[in-house]
Coordinates of C-alpha atoms and ligand atoms in Angstrom, one line a residue:
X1 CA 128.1 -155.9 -32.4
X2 CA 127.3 -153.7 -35.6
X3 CA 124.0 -152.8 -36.9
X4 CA 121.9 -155.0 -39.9
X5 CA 120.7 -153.9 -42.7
X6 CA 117.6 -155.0 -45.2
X7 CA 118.1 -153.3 -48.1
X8 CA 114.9 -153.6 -51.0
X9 CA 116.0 -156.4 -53.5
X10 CA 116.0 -155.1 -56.5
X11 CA 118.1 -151.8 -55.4
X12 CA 121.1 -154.5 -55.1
X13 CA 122.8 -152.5 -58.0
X14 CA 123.1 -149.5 -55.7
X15 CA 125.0 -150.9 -53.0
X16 CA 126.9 -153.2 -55.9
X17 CA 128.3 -149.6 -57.4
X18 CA 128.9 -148.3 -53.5
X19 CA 131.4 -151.4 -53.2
X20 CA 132.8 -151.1 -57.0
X21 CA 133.7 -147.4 -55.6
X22 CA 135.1 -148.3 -52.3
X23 CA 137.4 -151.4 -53.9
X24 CA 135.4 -154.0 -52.4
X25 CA 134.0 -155.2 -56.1
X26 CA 136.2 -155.5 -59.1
X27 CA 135.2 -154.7 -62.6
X28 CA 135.2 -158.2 -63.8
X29 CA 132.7 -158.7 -61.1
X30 CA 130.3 -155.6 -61.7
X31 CA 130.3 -156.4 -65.7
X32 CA 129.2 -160.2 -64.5
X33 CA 125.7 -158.5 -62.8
X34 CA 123.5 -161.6 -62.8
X35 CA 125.7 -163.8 -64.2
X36 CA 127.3 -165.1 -60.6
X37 CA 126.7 -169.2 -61.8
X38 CA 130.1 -169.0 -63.3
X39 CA 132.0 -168.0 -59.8
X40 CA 132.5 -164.2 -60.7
X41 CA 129.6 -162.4 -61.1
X42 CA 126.7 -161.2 -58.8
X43 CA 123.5 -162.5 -57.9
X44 CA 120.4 -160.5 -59.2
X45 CA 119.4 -160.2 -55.2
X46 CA 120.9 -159.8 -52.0
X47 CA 121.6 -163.8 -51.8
X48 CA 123.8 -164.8 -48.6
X49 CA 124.2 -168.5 -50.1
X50 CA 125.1 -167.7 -53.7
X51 CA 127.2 -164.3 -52.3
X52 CA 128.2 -165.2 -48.5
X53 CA 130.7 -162.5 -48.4
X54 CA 128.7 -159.8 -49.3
X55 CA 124.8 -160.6 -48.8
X56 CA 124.0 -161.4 -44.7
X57 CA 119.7 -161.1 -45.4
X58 CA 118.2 -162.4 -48.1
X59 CA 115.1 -159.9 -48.8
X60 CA 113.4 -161.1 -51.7
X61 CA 110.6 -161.7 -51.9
X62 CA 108.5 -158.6 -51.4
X63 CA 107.9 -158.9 -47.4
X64 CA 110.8 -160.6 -47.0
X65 CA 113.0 -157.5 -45.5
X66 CA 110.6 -156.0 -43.3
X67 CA 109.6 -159.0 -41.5
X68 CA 113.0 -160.1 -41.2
X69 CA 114.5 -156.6 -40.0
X70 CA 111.4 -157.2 -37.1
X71 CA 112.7 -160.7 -36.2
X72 CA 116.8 -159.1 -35.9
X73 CA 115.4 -156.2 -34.0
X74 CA 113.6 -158.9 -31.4
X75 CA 116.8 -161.1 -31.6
X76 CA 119.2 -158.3 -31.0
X77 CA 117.1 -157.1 -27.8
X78 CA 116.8 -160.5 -26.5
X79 CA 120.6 -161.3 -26.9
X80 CA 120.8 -158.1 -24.7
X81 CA 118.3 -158.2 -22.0
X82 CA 120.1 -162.2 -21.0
X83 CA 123.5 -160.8 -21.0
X84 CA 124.5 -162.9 -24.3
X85 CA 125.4 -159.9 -26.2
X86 CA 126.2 -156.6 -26.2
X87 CA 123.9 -155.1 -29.1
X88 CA 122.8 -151.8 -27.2
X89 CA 124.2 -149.7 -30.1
X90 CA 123.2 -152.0 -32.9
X91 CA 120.5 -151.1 -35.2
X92 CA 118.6 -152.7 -37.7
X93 CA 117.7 -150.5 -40.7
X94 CA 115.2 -151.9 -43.0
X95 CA 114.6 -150.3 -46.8
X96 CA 111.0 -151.1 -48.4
X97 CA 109.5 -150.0 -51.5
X98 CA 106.1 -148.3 -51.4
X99 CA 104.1 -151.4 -53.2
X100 CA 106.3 -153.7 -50.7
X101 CA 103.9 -151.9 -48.1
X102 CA 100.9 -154.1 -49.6
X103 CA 102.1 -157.5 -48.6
X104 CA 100.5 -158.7 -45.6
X105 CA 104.4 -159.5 -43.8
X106 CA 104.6 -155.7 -44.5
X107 CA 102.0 -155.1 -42.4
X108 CA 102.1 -157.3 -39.6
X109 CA 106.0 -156.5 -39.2
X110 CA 104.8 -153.1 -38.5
X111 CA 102.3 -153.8 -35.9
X112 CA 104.7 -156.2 -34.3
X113 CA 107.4 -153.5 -34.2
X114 CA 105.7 -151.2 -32.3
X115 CA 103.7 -153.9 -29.7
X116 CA 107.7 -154.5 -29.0
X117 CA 108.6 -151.1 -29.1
X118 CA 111.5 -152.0 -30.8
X119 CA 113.5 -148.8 -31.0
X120 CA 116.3 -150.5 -31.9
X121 CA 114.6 -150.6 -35.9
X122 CA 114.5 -147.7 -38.2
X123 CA 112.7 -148.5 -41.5
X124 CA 112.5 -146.3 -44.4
X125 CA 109.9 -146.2 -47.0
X126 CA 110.9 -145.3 -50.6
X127 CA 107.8 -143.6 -51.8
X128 CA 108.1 -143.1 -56.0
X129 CA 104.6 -144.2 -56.0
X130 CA 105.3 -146.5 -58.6
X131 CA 105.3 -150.8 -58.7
X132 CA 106.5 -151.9 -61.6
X133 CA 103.3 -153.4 -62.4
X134 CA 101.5 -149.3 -62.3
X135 CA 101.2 -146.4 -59.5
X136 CA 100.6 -147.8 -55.9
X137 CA 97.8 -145.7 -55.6
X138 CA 97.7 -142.8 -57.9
X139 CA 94.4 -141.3 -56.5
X140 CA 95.2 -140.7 -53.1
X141 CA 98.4 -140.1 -51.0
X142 CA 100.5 -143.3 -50.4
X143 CA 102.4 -141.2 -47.7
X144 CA 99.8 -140.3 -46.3
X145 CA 98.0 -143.1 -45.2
X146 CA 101.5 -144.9 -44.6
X147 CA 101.8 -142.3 -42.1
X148 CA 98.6 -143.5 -40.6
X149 CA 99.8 -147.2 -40.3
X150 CA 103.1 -146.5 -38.7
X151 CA 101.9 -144.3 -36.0
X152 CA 98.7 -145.8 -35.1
X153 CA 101.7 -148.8 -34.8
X154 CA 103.7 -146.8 -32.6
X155 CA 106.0 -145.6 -34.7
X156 CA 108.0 -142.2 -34.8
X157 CA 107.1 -140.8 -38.4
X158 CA 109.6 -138.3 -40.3
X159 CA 108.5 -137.1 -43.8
X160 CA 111.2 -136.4 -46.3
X161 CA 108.9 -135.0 -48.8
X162 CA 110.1 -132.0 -49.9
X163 CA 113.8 -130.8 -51.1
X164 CA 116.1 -127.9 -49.8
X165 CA 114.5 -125.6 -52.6
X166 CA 110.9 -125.3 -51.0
X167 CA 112.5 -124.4 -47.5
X168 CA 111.5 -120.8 -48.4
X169 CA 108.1 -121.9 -49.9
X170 CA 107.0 -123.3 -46.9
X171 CA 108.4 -121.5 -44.3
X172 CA 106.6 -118.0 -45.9
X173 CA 103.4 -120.4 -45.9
X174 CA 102.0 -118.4 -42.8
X175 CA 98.2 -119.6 -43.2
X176 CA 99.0 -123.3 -44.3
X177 CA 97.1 -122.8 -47.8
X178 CA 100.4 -124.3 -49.8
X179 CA 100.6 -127.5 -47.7
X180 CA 96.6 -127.5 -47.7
X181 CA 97.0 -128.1 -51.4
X182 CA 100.4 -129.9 -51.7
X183 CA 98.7 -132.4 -48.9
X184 CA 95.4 -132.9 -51.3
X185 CA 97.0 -133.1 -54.9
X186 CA 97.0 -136.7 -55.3
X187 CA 100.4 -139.0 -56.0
X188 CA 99.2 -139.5 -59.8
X189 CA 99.3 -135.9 -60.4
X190 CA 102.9 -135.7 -58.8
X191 CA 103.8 -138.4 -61.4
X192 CA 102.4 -136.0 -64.2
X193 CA 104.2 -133.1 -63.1
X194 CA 107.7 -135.4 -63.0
X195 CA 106.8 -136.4 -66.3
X196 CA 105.7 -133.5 -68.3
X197 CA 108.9 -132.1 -67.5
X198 CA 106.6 -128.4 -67.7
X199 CA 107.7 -126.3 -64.5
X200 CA 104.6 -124.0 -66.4
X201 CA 102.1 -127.0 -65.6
X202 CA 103.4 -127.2 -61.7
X203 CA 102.9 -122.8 -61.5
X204 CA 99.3 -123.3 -63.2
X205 CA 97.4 -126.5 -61.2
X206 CA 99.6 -126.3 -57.7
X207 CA 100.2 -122.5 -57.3
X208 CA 97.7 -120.2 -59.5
X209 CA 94.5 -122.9 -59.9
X210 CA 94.4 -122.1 -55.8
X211 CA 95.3 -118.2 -55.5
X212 CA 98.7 -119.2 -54.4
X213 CA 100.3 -117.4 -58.2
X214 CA 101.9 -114.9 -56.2
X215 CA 104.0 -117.4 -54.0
X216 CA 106.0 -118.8 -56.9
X217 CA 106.3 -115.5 -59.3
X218 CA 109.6 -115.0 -58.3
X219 CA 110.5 -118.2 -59.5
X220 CA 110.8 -119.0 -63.6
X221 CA 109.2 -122.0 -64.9
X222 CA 112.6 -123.9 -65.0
X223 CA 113.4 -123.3 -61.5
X224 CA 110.2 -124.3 -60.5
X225 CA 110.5 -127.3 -62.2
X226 CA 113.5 -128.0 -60.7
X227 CA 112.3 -127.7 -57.0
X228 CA 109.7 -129.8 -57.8
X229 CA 112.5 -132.4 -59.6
X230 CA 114.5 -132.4 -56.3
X231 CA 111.9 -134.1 -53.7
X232 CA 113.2 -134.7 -50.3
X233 CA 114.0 -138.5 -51.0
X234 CA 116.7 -137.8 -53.8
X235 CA 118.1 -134.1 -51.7
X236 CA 120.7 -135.7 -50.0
X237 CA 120.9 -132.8 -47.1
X238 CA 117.5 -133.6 -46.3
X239 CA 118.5 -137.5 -46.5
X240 CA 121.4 -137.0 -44.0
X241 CA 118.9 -134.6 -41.3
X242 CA 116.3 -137.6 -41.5
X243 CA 118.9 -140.7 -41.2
X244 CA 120.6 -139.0 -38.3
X245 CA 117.3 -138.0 -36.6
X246 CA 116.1 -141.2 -37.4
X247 CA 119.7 -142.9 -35.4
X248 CA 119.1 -140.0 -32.4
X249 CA 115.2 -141.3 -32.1
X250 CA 117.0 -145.4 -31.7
X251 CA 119.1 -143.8 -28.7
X252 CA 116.2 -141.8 -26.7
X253 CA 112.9 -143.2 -27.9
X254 CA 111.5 -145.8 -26.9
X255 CA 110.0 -146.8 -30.4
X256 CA 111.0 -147.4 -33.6
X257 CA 111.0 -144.7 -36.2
X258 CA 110.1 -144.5 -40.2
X259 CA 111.4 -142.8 -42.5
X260 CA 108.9 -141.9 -45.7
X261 CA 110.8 -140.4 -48.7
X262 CA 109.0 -139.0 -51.1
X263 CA 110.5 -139.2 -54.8
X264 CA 108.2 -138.9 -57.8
X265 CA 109.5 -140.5 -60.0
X266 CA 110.0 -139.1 -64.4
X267 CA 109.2 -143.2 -65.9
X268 CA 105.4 -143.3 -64.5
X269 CA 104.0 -142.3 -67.5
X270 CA 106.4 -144.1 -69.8
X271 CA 105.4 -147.3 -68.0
X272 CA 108.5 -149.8 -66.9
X273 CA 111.8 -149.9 -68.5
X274 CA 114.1 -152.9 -68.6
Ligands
LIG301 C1 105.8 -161.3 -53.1 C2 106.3 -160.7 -54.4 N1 105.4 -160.5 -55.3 C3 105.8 -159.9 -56.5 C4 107.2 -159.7 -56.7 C5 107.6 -159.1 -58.0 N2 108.1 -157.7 -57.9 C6 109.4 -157.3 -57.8 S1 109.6 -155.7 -57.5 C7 107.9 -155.4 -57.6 C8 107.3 -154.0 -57.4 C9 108.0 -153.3 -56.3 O1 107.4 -152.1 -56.1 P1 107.9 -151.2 -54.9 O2 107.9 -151.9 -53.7 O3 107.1 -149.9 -55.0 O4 109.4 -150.9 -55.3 P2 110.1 -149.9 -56.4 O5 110.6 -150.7 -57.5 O6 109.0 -148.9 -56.8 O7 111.2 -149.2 -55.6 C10 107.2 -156.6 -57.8 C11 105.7 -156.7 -57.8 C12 108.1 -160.0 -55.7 N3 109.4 -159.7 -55.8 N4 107.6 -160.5 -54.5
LIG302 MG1 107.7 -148.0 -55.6

């Protein structure tokens, strides 16, 4: 048996333009986007009824995919443990937005997952700090204190915070005064930075405003700006090292393991955009 996946609702497009590329969509289909009534278009969500050749999990509403991923990872384990099924190398990979961590099915999925220690489940949190309705947090660190939640759980926790470009950064960071201050400047102020679009501002209030000038002085303002532009959620190296230590952790652990990538995101200050 193969794995299931939840993916957020409204990132259907992305794994709409994945098919379009790999032939499994046509062009009439794609330019139809929310128009499926008519027979040749594609529903706004993941919709098993309206698409039932595409869609398997419906995950809208907000909630929706994490308690459901919870409920395959159960199902698959119990298919195994009576002999039903074979689903020891099936996973369940479940994709949740960072204000999708507020809903109370959030939650409880969460705590449920790791009383069950179901290792089976790998869920990953896209962290742009943003709901479409405002930040999630803005004055603290939604990472953070997701972080908290899945391991007091019993969850396995990677970070993808930061991209390839602040590999040196960090590992020259021999008395831990850079992730001090990376780990206290607060998600709205990350949002700023992303959309100031000043690698100048990022040098003043991250690096010089705490002694730390010297760090980044080999570094102009533009290449600072684009370290800080290329967050560990959109570096696709960093991506690949977490996904595959994430399918590694469903083969030896025996719990489930979270993914939280970080990706400020440039539209924060602009507010939403249709
Ligand atoms: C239970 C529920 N409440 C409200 C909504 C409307 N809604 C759709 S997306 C969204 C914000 C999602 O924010 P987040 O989870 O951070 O995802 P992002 O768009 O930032 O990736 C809201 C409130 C919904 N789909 N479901
Ligand atoms: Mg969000």
């Amino acid at each position: 048996m193969g794995d299931q996946i939840y993916i957020q609702g409204h990132a259907a497009p992305g794994p709409y333009a994945r098919a379009y590329l790999e032939g499994r969509l046509s062009l009439e289909q794609i330019m139809h986007f929310r128009q499926e009534v008519g027979g040749t278009g594609l529903s706004s969500y993941p919709h098993p009824r309206l698409m039932p050749d595409f869609w398997e999990n419906p995950t809208v509403s907000m909630g929706l995919g994490p308690l459901s991923s919870v409920c395959q990872a159960r199902f698959f384990r119990y298919l195994h443990l009576r002999g039903l099924a074979d689903t020891s190398s099936s996973r369940v990979w479940c994709f949740i937005g960072d204000g999708e961590m507020d809903e109370p099915e959030t939650i409880y999925a969460i705590a449920r997952a790791g009383y069950e220690r179901l290792n089976n489940l790998v869920m990953v949190v896209n962290c742009n700090y943003q709901r479409l309705d405002g930040p999630v947090r803005g004055n603290s660190k939604v990472i953070q204190e997701f972080e908290g939640i899945f391991r007091g759980a019993g969850f396995d926790c990677i970070k993808l915070i930061w991209g390839d470009a602040w590999n040196d950064l960090v590992d020259n960071d021999h008395d831990g005064k850079l992730i001090e201050v990376l780990e206290r400047t607060p998600d709205g102020d990350c949002q700023r930075y992303a959309a100031k679009q000043d690698g100048s501002l990022v040098r003043r209030e991250i690096f010089e405003a705490n002694g730390l000038g010297d760090r980044v002085a080999h570094l102009s303002d533009d290449e600072l700006l684009s370290a800080f532009m290329l967050p560990g959620g959109h570096d696709h190296k960093k991506i690949y090292a977490a996904m595959s230590q994430a399918a590694k952790n469903a083969e030896a652990g025996g719990r489930p393991t979270v993914i939280l990538a970080g990706a400020p995101r440039k539209l924060a200050l602009g507010g939403w955009k249709p």
